mmCIF file of C-alpha atoms in Angstrom:
data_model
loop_
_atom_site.group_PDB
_atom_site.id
_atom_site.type_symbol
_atom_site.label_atom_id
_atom_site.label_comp_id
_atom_site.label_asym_id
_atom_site.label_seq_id
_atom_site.Cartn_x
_atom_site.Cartn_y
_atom_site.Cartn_z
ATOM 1 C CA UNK G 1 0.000 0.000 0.000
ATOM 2 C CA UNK G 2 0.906 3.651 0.076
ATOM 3 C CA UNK G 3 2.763 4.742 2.737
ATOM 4 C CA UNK G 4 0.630 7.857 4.416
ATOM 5 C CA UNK G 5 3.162 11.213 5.131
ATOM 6 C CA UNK G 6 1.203 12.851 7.063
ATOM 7 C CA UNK G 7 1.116 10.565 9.936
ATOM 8 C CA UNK G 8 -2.517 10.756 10.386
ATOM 9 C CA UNK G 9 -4.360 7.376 11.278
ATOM 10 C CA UNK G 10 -6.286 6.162 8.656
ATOM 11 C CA UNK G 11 -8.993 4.288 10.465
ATOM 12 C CA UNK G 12 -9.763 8.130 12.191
ATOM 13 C CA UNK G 13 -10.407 9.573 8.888
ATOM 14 C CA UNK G 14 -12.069 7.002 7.403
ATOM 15 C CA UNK G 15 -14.951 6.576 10.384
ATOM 16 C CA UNK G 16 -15.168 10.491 9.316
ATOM 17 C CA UNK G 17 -15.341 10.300 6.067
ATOM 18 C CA UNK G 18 -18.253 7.637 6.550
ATOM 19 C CA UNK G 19 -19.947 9.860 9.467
ATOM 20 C CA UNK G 20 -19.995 12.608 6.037
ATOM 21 C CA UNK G 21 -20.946 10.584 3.319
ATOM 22 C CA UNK G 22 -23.838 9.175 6.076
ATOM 23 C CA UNK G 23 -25.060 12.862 6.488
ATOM 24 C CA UNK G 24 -24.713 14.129 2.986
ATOM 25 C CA UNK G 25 -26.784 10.684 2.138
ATOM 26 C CA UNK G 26 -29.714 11.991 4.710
ATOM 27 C CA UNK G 27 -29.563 15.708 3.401
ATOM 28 C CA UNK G 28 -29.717 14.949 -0.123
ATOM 29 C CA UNK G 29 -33.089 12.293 0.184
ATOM 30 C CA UNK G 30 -34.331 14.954 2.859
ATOM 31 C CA UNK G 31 -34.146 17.882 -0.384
ATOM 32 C CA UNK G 32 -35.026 15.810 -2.866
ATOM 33 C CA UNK G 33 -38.594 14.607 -0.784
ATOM 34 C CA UNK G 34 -38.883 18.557 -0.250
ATOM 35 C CA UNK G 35 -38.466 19.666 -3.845
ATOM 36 C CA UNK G 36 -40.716 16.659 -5.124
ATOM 37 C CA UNK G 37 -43.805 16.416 -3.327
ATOM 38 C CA UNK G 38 -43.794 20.770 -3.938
ATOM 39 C CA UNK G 39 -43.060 20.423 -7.731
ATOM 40 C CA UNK G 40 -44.993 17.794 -9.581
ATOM 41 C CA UNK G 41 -48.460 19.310 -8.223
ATOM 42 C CA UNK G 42 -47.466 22.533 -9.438
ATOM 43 C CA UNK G 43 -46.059 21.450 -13.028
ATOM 44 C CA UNK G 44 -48.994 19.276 -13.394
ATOM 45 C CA UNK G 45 -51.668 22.458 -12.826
ATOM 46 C CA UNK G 46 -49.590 24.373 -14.899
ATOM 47 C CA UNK G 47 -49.744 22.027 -17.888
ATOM 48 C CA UNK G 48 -53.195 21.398 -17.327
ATOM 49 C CA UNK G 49 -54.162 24.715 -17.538
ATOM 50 C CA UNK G 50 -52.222 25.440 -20.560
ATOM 51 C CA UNK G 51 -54.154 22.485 -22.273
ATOM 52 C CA UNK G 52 -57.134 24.031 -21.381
ATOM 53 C CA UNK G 53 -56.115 27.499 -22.886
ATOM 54 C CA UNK G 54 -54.607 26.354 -25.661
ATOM 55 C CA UNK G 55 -57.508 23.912 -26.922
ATOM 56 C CA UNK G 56 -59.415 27.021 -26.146
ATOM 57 C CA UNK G 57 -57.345 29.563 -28.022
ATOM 58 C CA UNK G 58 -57.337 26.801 -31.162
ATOM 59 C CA UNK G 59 -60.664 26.228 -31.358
ATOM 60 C CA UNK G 60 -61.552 29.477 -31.421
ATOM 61 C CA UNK G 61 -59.110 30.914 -33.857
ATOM 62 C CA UNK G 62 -58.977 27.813 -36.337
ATOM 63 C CA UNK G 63 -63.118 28.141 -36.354
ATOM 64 C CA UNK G 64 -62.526 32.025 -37.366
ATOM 65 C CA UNK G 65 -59.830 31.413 -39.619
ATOM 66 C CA UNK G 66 -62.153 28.569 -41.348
ATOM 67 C CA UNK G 67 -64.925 30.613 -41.497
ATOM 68 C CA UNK G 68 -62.973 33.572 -43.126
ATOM 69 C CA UNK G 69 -61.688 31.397 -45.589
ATOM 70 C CA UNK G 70 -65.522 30.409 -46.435
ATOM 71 C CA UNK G 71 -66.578 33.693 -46.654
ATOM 72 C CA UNK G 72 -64.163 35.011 -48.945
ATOM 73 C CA UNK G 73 -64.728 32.023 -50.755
ATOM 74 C CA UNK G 74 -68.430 32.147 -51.345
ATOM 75 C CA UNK G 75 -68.429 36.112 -50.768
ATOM 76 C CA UNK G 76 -71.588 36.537 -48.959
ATOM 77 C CA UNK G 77 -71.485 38.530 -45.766
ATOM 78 C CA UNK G 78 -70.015 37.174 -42.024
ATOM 79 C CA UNK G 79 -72.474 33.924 -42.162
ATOM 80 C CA UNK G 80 -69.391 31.903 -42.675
ATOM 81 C CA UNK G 81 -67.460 33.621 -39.610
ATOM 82 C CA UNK G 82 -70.084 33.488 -37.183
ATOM 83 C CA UNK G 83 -71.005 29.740 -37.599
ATOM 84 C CA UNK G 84 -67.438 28.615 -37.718
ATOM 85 C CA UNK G 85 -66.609 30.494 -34.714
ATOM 86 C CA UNK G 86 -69.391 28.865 -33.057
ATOM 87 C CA UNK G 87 -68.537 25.303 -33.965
ATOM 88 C CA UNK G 88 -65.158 26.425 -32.589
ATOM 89 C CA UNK G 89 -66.306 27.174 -29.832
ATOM 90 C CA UNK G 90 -68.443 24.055 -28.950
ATOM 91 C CA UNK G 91 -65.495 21.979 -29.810
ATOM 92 C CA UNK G 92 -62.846 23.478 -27.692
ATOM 93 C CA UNK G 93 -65.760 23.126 -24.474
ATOM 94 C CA UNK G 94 -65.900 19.500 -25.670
ATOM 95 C CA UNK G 95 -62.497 18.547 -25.611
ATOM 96 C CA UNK G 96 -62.152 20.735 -22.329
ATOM 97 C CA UNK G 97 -65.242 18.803 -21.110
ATOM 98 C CA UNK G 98 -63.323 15.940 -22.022
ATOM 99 C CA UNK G 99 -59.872 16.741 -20.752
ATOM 100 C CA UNK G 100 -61.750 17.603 -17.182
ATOM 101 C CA UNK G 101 -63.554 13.936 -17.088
ATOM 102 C CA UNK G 102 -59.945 12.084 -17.852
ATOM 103 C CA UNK G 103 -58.385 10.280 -14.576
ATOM 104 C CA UNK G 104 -55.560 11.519 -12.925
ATOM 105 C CA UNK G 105 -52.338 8.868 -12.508
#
């Protein structure tokens, strides 16, 4: 083995070095049960409500921008508009409707 220069007993430093490792072993599970229960609630309300928004947002635009399209397709007033942006509409509640009825894991 290596011969130690310093003259220091190695058993000493080694029933330290375990007494550290032991400690750092009980703070790191002790932060990582904080920081886990804390996060994974939040993250999971904050994706869920971006679902919501964004089906939403979608529905809502991609019914007006169908709508327009029809309109300046056929060229006869806002009929187009209006009844796409209602369909929109009554999807995006659906699939909200449906997103609020799904099980949580």
């Amino acid at each position: 083995m290596v011969d130690d220069p310093s003259g220091e007993d190695p058993i000493g430093a080694d029933a330290r070095i375990a007494s550290l490792e032991a400690r750092l072993a009980a703070a790191r599970a002790s932060e990582a049960e904080r920081t886990r229960t804390g996060q994974q609630g939040v993250d999971a309300g904050y994706r869920l409500g971006n679902k919501v928004l964004a089906e939403l947002l979608g529905g809502m635009i991609g019914g007006a921008a169908v709508g327009v399209a029809i309109d300046w397709f056929v060229g006869r007033g806002h009929w187009g508009l209006m009844v796409m942006l209602f369909l929109g509409i009554a999807v995006a509640f659906r699939n909200i409707i449906r997103i609020a009825n799904r099980r949580s894991d």
